[in-house]
Structure formats: C-alpha cells, structure tokens
C-alpha cells in the first residue's frame, strides 16, 4: 500500500492526494498593483491539471510596503479579489484544492522606501540575492503599527476567504516578519512584543482565524532552525509552535532558515534535508505536518509519507521543472495514474 495517492482530510479540507505545490514567488506582477495576471493563472492552473492535491499560492503581501518587491502579489484591497477568484475557480475544476500564503516581508522588503521590522537590526543578505546588493536599514514598528499590521493580516485573510481559497498559510518562516518577531537574534524589543517572542504570531493567528470559517484549517510555515550564527534551534521553534498551535494553527509546514544573514551553519543540500524537522514537529506537537525540501524524487516523497515523518509533502523546484510532477510521481510510485482524459495517451 502506497501513501502518496491516498486522500487526506483535515476539518473541511479534503485532498485527493498527499502532494502539495510549495509557495513560490513569481515576481510577475507587471503593474505593481499586487493583482495576479495571466502568468499566475496559467502557472497555477497547470499544476492543477498536473494532478496536485493542494496548491499553495506564493507569498502574498498584506500591505504594499510588506512586499519583497513591487512585482509581488498582494491582498491589501478588495479590488484584488476577482483575479484570485478566477484562479481558484479554475483550479477547482481540475479537482485540486488551493490555499494562499499571506505574509509581510518586514526587514526583507526590498522595494519599500524604509522597511519595518520588530527592531532596527539590519539583515545583510547575500549580495546576489537582492537587486540592491543587500537589505535596507529597517525601522522598528511602533506598538500602534504592530496592532495595525495584525489587522492587515486579518483583512487579507478575509479577502482570501472571499476569493474562495480552501485554506490559508501564514508565512512564519524564511526571515519574514512573523519569523523576525519569534527570532531572539532579530527581535531585541524591550516591550511585550520582545519579551514574549510568540506574542505577535499568536495575535496574527487569532486575528486571521476570527475571519476564517470554522472548518477551514490554518497552515503556518515555520523555520524549524536558523542558520545565522547564534540562531535558534529546534527546542525554541517547538516551544513557540506549541503556543501557535494553541492559538489556532492546524498544520505546520516545516522549513528552515532564511534570516537574511549568512552564518557558518548551512542548509542541507541532499534529498529530504528537512525531514528530521518535520518529524520532530509531528512527534512533539501531535499535529499534521507538511515536509518540504528536495523531495522531488517520488520514492523519497513516498518514503517520507509511508514512514509517517509527515502527512503531506511539498515540492517547489520540482514543480517548476515539471508541471505534471504529481501525475508522474503517482505513476512512478503506484504504477497507476489517471490523468485528464485529454492527456491519457501520453501519461499512462
Ligand atoms: C522560485 C522560488 C520561489 C520561492 N518563493 C517562496 C515563497 O513565496 N514562499 C515560501 O515560503 N517559500 C518560497 N520558496 C521556497 C520553496 O517553497 C521551498 O521551500 C524550497 O524551494 C525547497 O523546496 P524544493 O527543494 O522542493 O525546491 C521559493 C523557492 C523558489 C525556488
């Protein structure tokens, strides 16, 4: 019995298989209005045609200033909703479910005049990773601005629900604002948002949950460890995640790193390098998890699921390489696949 093509259900979210398309920024909004265009439509619908159980749309900002670049998607205005609706309804026609990753880049916002963060500590970033050869000097958010940002997360979640998304993922990983607040190396505030490193995350979780239907699960992406020198380890992320779970997170999507400052420790560069983190989250928190990171070998993906290291596996670069990755992986693992009838003479 293979697991990759078995259904998965949590609350009202029913998936036809265990395969998730990981969120991937496309930096393709031409008019700087945060609205998805035909590129996004084709990109996401192709992966639905390709048999993916759950598609998670790329990092989508809750404010214009919270974008990494001005070419990023946004959900800060009701006028943005219809373009998302169009993608969601087409994806549904192919039997896939779709979520959206909502986020604020914080100090990693590259095009903001002055980025904001929990503190004024500046990330360095590898020069080749940004257009500007580094990150800008951020400004610490005031308490009033923190409260406003929490409201902006809530408004974006309300718009995502209105657009018809099946789930929402909070981007709490990769050195963006939610991660910045929970990181002792980045958050040096003296007020309650610094003395309690989970406070901002908890308030964001509660606020988005307040506008999500009761049976819609909330996913949170989290960096299980940091690679910055002196950064946090698993014990810290599990401690914070326990509180996030109590606040309302239903699934953790377990990644690592992204602080925007190179450290001596480096992420693994081998299949399944983040599986131990997913397993630790699943065991310790007794909650469904999505594993991610070089799982594009279908047998490695299947092993991750069958060994119960994770409930779902996410694939990013593998899906750029092959929009039909899910159908091909199911075929390889189970020797049986049902493609759209139009493709049945090619994928069998
Ligand atoms: C082009 C590209 C864009 C990405 N954008 C995002 C993003 O918007 N949000 C996010 O959480 N991770 C992002 N990631 C990270 C992926 O979701 C994933 O965690 C990472 O690539 C490891 O998975 P893989 O080995 O299957 O590629 C991006 C990765 C790539 C390659």
Coordinates of C-alpha atoms and ligand atoms in Angstrom, one line a residue:
X1 CA 0.0 0.0 0.0
X2 CA 1.5 3.3 -1.1
X3 CA 0.6 6.6 0.6
X4 CA 1.3 9.4 -2.0
X5 CA -2.0 8.9 -3.8
X6 CA -4.2 8.5 -0.7
X7 CA -6.7 11.2 0.3
X8 CA -6.2 13.4 3.3
X9 CA -8.8 15.3 5.3
X10 CA -8.5 17.9 8.0
X11 CA -11.6 19.8 9.1
X12 CA -13.4 20.8 5.9
X13 CA -10.3 20.4 3.6
X14 CA -10.4 17.2 1.7
X15 CA -7.4 16.5 -0.6
X16 CA -7.3 13.8 -3.3
X17 CA -3.6 13.0 -2.6
X18 CA -0.7 14.0 -0.4
X19 CA 1.1 16.3 -2.8
X20 CA 1.4 20.0 -2.2
X21 CA 2.8 22.6 -4.5
X22 CA 5.0 24.7 -2.3
X23 CA 4.6 28.5 -2.5
X24 CA 7.0 30.1 -4.9
X25 CA 7.2 33.9 -5.6
X26 CA 6.9 34.6 -9.3
X27 CA 7.8 38.3 -9.2
X28 CA 5.5 38.7 -12.2
X29 CA 3.0 41.5 -11.3
X30 CA 3.7 44.0 -14.1
X31 CA 1.6 46.9 -13.0
X32 CA 2.8 46.9 -9.3
X33 CA -0.9 46.6 -8.2
X34 CA -0.5 43.2 -6.5
X35 CA -3.1 41.6 -8.8
X36 CA -2.4 38.2 -10.4
X37 CA -2.4 38.2 -14.1
X38 CA -2.4 35.6 -16.9
X39 CA 1.0 34.3 -15.9
X40 CA -0.2 33.4 -12.5
X41 CA -3.4 31.9 -13.9
X42 CA -1.6 29.6 -16.3
X43 CA 1.1 28.8 -13.7
X44 CA -1.3 27.6 -11.0
X45 CA -3.9 26.0 -13.2
X46 CA -1.2 24.0 -15.0
X47 CA -0.3 22.4 -11.6
X48 CA -3.9 21.6 -11.0
X49 CA -4.1 19.9 -14.5
X50 CA -0.9 18.2 -13.3
X51 CA -2.7 16.4 -10.5
X52 CA -1.6 18.3 -7.5
X53 CA -3.7 17.7 -4.3
X54 CA -3.1 21.2 -2.7
X55 CA -1.6 24.2 -4.4
X56 CA -0.3 27.0 -2.2
X57 CA -0.1 30.3 -4.0
X58 CA 3.1 32.3 -3.5
X59 CA 3.9 34.8 -0.8
X60 CA 1.2 37.4 -1.0
X61 CA 1.6 40.6 0.9
X62 CA -0.9 42.1 3.4
X63 CA 0.3 45.7 2.6
X64 CA 2.1 47.3 -0.3
X65 CA 5.2 48.1 1.9
X66 CA 5.3 44.4 3.0
X67 CA 6.1 43.1 -0.4
X68 CA 9.6 41.8 -1.1
X69 CA 9.5 43.5 -4.5
X70 CA 6.8 45.6 -6.2
X71 CA 6.3 42.7 -8.6
X72 CA 4.8 40.6 -5.7
X73 CA 1.2 39.6 -5.2
X74 CA -1.0 41.4 -2.7
X75 CA -4.3 41.1 -0.8
X76 CA -4.5 44.6 0.7
X77 CA -7.5 45.8 -1.3
X78 CA -10.9 44.3 -2.2
X79 CA -10.3 45.2 -5.8
X80 CA -7.7 42.5 -5.9
X81 CA -10.2 39.7 -5.1
X82 CA -11.7 38.9 -8.5
X83 CA -8.4 37.9 -10.1
X84 CA -7.8 35.4 -7.3
X85 CA -11.3 34.1 -7.6
X86 CA -10.7 33.4 -11.3
X87 CA -7.7 31.2 -10.5
X88 CA -9.4 29.5 -7.6
X89 CA -12.4 28.5 -9.6
X90 CA -10.4 27.1 -12.5
X91 CA -8.1 25.1 -10.1
X92 CA -11.2 23.6 -8.5
X93 CA -12.5 22.4 -11.9
X94 CA -9.4 20.1 -12.1
X95 CA -10.1 18.6 -8.6
X96 CA -7.2 20.4 -6.8
X97 CA -7.6 22.5 -3.7
X98 CA -5.9 25.8 -3.3
X99 CA -4.5 27.9 -0.5
X100 CA -2.6 31.2 -0.4
X101 CA 0.4 32.2 1.6
X102 CA -0.2 35.5 3.2
X103 CA 2.8 37.4 4.5
X104 CA 4.7 40.6 5.4
X105 CA 8.4 40.7 4.4
X106 CA 9.3 43.1 7.3
X107 CA 13.0 43.9 7.1
X108 CA 13.4 41.8 4.0
X109 CA 11.2 44.2 1.9
X110 CA 13.5 45.3 -0.9
X111 CA 11.5 48.0 -2.6
X112 CA 10.0 49.7 0.4
X113 CA 11.4 53.1 1.0
X114 CA 12.3 52.1 4.5
X115 CA 11.4 48.5 5.6
X116 CA 10.0 47.9 9.0
X117 CA 10.7 45.1 11.5
X118 CA 10.5 44.2 15.1
X119 CA 13.8 46.1 15.6
X120 CA 16.1 48.3 13.6
X121 CA 18.6 45.4 13.2
X122 CA 19.6 45.1 9.6
X123 CA 19.9 41.9 7.6
X124 CA 22.8 41.7 5.3
X125 CA 21.6 39.2 2.7
X126 CA 23.8 37.7 0.1
X127 CA 24.5 40.4 -2.5
X128 CA 23.4 38.2 -5.3
X129 CA 20.0 37.5 -3.7
X130 CA 18.8 41.1 -3.9
X131 CA 18.6 43.7 -6.6
X132 CA 20.4 46.2 -4.4
X133 CA 23.3 44.1 -3.1
X134 CA 21.9 43.9 0.4
X135 CA 19.0 44.8 2.6
X136 CA 17.9 48.3 3.6
X137 CA 18.1 49.7 7.1
X138 CA 14.8 48.9 8.7
X139 CA 12.8 50.9 11.3
X140 CA 11.3 49.3 14.4
X141 CA 7.5 49.1 14.3
X142 CA 5.6 51.1 17.0
X143 CA 3.1 49.2 19.1
X144 CA 0.3 51.0 17.2
X145 CA 1.8 49.9 13.9
X146 CA 2.1 46.3 15.2
X147 CA -1.7 46.4 16.0
X148 CA -2.4 47.8 12.6
X149 CA -0.3 45.1 10.9
X150 CA -2.3 42.4 12.8
X151 CA -5.5 44.0 11.4
X152 CA -4.0 44.0 7.9
X153 CA -3.3 40.2 8.2
X154 CA -6.9 39.8 9.2
X155 CA -8.2 41.8 6.3
X156 CA -6.1 39.9 3.9
X157 CA -7.4 36.6 5.3
X158 CA -11.0 37.8 4.9
X159 CA -10.3 38.6 1.3
X160 CA -8.7 35.2 0.8
X161 CA -11.9 33.6 2.1
X162 CA -14.0 35.8 -0.1
X163 CA -11.9 34.7 -3.1
X164 CA -12.8 31.1 -2.4
X165 CA -9.5 29.7 -1.1
X166 CA -9.7 26.4 0.7
X167 CA -7.1 27.2 3.2
X168 CA -4.7 30.0 4.2
X169 CA -1.0 29.6 5.0
X170 CA 0.7 32.2 7.2
X171 CA 4.3 32.7 6.2
X172 CA 6.1 32.4 9.5
X173 CA 9.4 31.2 8.0
X174 CA 12.4 32.3 5.9
X175 CA 13.2 35.5 7.8
X176 CA 10.0 37.4 7.0
X177 CA 8.1 39.5 9.6
X178 CA 6.4 36.7 11.6
X179 CA 9.8 34.8 11.8
X180 CA 11.6 38.1 12.7
X181 CA 9.3 38.5 15.7
X182 CA 10.0 35.0 17.0
X183 CA 13.8 35.2 16.5
X184 CA 15.9 36.2 19.5
X185 CA 18.6 37.3 17.1
X186 CA 16.4 39.7 15.2
X187 CA 13.8 40.9 17.8
X188 CA 15.5 42.9 20.5
X189 CA 12.4 44.9 21.6
X190 CA 12.0 45.7 25.3
X191 CA 8.2 45.8 25.3
X192 CA 5.8 42.8 25.4
X193 CA 6.4 42.0 21.7
X194 CA 10.0 41.4 22.5
X195 CA 9.9 39.9 26.0
X196 CA 7.3 37.3 24.6
X197 CA 8.6 36.2 21.3
X198 CA 5.4 34.4 20.4
X199 CA 3.1 37.3 21.1
X200 CA 3.0 38.8 17.6
X201 CA 2.5 35.4 16.0
X202 CA -0.3 34.4 18.4
X203 CA -2.2 37.7 17.8
X204 CA -1.8 37.3 14.0
X205 CA -3.1 33.7 14.2
X206 CA -6.1 34.6 16.3
X207 CA -7.0 37.5 14.1
X208 CA -6.9 35.6 10.9
X209 CA -8.8 32.7 12.5
X210 CA -11.5 35.1 13.5
X211 CA -12.5 35.7 9.9
X212 CA -11.9 32.1 8.6
X213 CA -14.8 29.7 8.5
X214 CA -14.8 27.3 11.5
X215 CA -14.0 24.3 9.3
X216 CA -11.2 25.9 7.3
X217 CA -7.7 24.8 8.5
X218 CA -4.9 27.3 9.0
X219 CA -1.4 26.3 7.9
X220 CA 1.7 28.0 9.3
X221 CA 5.1 27.8 7.6
X222 CA 7.8 28.0 10.1
X223 CA 11.6 27.9 10.2
X224 CA 12.5 25.0 12.5
X225 CA 16.1 26.2 12.9
X226 CA 18.1 29.3 11.9
X227 CA 21.5 29.3 10.2
X228 CA 22.6 32.7 11.4
X229 CA 25.4 32.4 13.9
X230 CA 23.9 32.1 17.4
X231 CA 20.5 31.5 15.9
X232 CA 17.7 29.4 17.4
X233 CA 17.4 25.6 17.3
X234 CA 14.6 23.1 17.3
X235 CA 13.9 23.5 21.0
X236 CA 13.0 27.2 20.5
X237 CA 10.8 26.7 17.4
X238 CA 8.9 23.8 19.0
X239 CA 8.3 25.9 22.1
X240 CA 6.9 28.8 20.1
X241 CA 5.0 26.4 17.8
X242 CA 3.3 24.8 20.8
X243 CA 1.8 28.2 21.6
X244 CA 0.9 28.8 17.9
X245 CA -0.9 25.5 17.9
X246 CA -2.9 26.5 21.0
X247 CA -3.7 29.8 19.2
X248 CA -5.2 28.0 16.2
X249 CA -2.7 26.6 13.8
X250 CA -4.0 23.3 12.3
X251 CA -1.0 22.2 10.2
X252 CA 2.7 23.2 10.3
X253 CA 4.7 23.4 7.1
X254 CA 8.2 22.8 8.3
X255 CA 11.1 24.6 6.6
X256 CA 14.2 26.3 7.9
X257 CA 16.5 29.4 7.8
X258 CA 16.1 32.5 5.6
X259 CA 17.2 35.0 8.2
X260 CA 18.9 37.2 5.6
X261 CA 22.3 36.9 7.2
X262 CA 24.8 34.2 6.2
X263 CA 26.0 32.0 9.0
X264 CA 28.6 29.2 9.4
X265 CA 25.8 26.7 9.5
X266 CA 24.3 26.0 6.0
X267 CA 21.1 24.3 5.0
X268 CA 21.5 20.7 3.7
X269 CA 21.8 20.1 0.0
X270 CA 20.6 16.5 -0.2
X271 CA 17.2 14.8 -0.6
X272 CA 14.9 15.2 2.4
X273 CA 17.3 17.5 4.3
X274 CA 14.4 19.0 6.3
X275 CA 12.6 15.7 7.1
X276 CA 14.0 15.4 10.6
X277 CA 12.4 18.8 11.4
X278 CA 9.0 17.8 10.1
X279 CA 9.3 14.5 12.1
X280 CA 10.1 16.4 15.3
X281 CA 7.2 18.8 14.8
X282 CA 4.8 15.9 14.2
X283 CA 6.0 13.9 17.2
X284 CA 6.3 16.7 19.6
X285 CA 3.1 18.7 18.7
X286 CA 0.9 15.8 17.6
X287 CA -0.3 17.8 14.7
X288 CA -0.4 17.2 10.9
X289 CA 2.8 18.5 9.1
X290 CA 3.9 19.2 5.6
X291 CA 7.5 18.3 4.9
X292 CA 9.4 20.2 2.2
X293 CA 12.9 20.4 0.8
X294 CA 14.3 18.3 -2.1
X295 CA 11.5 15.8 -2.0
X296 CA 11.1 15.8 -5.8
X297 CA 12.4 12.2 -6.1
X298 CA 9.0 10.4 -5.9
X299 CA 10.4 7.5 -3.9
X300 CA 11.8 9.9 -1.3
X301 CA 8.5 11.6 -1.2
X302 CA 6.7 8.3 -0.7
X303 CA 9.1 7.2 2.0
X304 CA 8.6 10.4 3.9
X305 CA 4.8 9.8 3.9
X306 CA 4.9 6.0 4.5
X307 CA 7.4 6.3 7.3
X308 CA 4.9 8.8 8.8
X309 CA 7.5 11.5 9.0
X310 CA 4.9 13.9 7.5
X311 CA 1.3 13.8 6.5
X312 CA 1.8 15.8 3.3
X313 CA 4.9 16.5 1.1
X314 CA 5.5 19.8 -0.7
X315 CA 7.5 20.2 -3.9
X316 CA 8.7 23.5 -5.2
X317 CA 11.5 23.4 -7.8
X318 CA 10.4 20.0 -9.0
X319 CA 7.1 21.6 -10.0
X320 CA 8.9 24.3 -11.9
X321 CA 10.8 21.6 -13.8
X322 CA 7.6 19.6 -14.4
X323 CA 4.0 21.0 -14.1
X324 CA 2.8 17.4 -14.2
X325 CA 5.2 16.3 -11.4
X326 CA 2.3 15.0 -9.3
X327 CA 0.9 12.7 -12.1
X328 CA 4.4 11.5 -12.9
X329 CA 5.2 10.8 -9.2
X330 CA 2.0 8.9 -8.7
X331 CA 2.7 6.9 -11.8
X332 CA 6.2 6.1 -10.7
X333 CA 5.2 5.1 -7.1
X334 CA 1.9 3.3 -7.7
X335 CA 2.2 2.2 -11.3
X336 CA -1.3 3.5 -11.8
X337 CA -2.4 7.0 -12.7
X338 CA -5.5 8.7 -14.0
X339 CA -4.5 11.9 -16.0
X340 CA -7.1 14.3 -17.6
X341 CA -8.6 12.3 -20.5
X342 CA -7.0 14.7 -23.0
X343 CA -3.5 13.5 -21.9
X344 CA -4.3 9.9 -21.4
X345 CA -2.4 8.8 -24.5
X346 CA 0.7 10.5 -23.1
X347 CA 0.6 10.0 -19.3
X348 CA -0.2 6.4 -18.5
Ligands
LIG1 C1 11.4 30.4 -7.3 C2 11.2 30.1 -5.8 C3 10.3 31.0 -5.1 C4 10.0 30.7 -3.8 N1 9.1 31.5 -3.1 C5 8.7 31.2 -1.9 C6 7.6 31.8 -1.3 O1 6.9 32.7 -1.9 N2 7.2 31.4 0.0 C7 7.9 30.4 0.6 O2 7.6 30.1 1.8 N3 8.9 29.8 0.1 C8 9.3 30.1 -1.2 N4 10.3 29.4 -1.8 C9 10.8 28.2 -1.1 C10 10.1 26.9 -1.5 O3 8.7 27.0 -1.2 C11 10.7 25.6 -0.9 O4 10.6 25.7 0.5 C12 12.1 25.4 -1.3 O5 12.4 25.7 -2.7 C13 12.6 24.0 -1.0 O6 11.8 23.1 -1.7 P1 12.3 22.3 -3.1 O7 13.5 21.6 -2.7 O8 11.2 21.4 -3.4 O9 12.5 23.4 -4.1 C14 10.6 29.6 -3.1 C15 11.5 28.8 -3.8 C16 11.7 29.0 -5.2 C17 12.6 28.1 -5.9

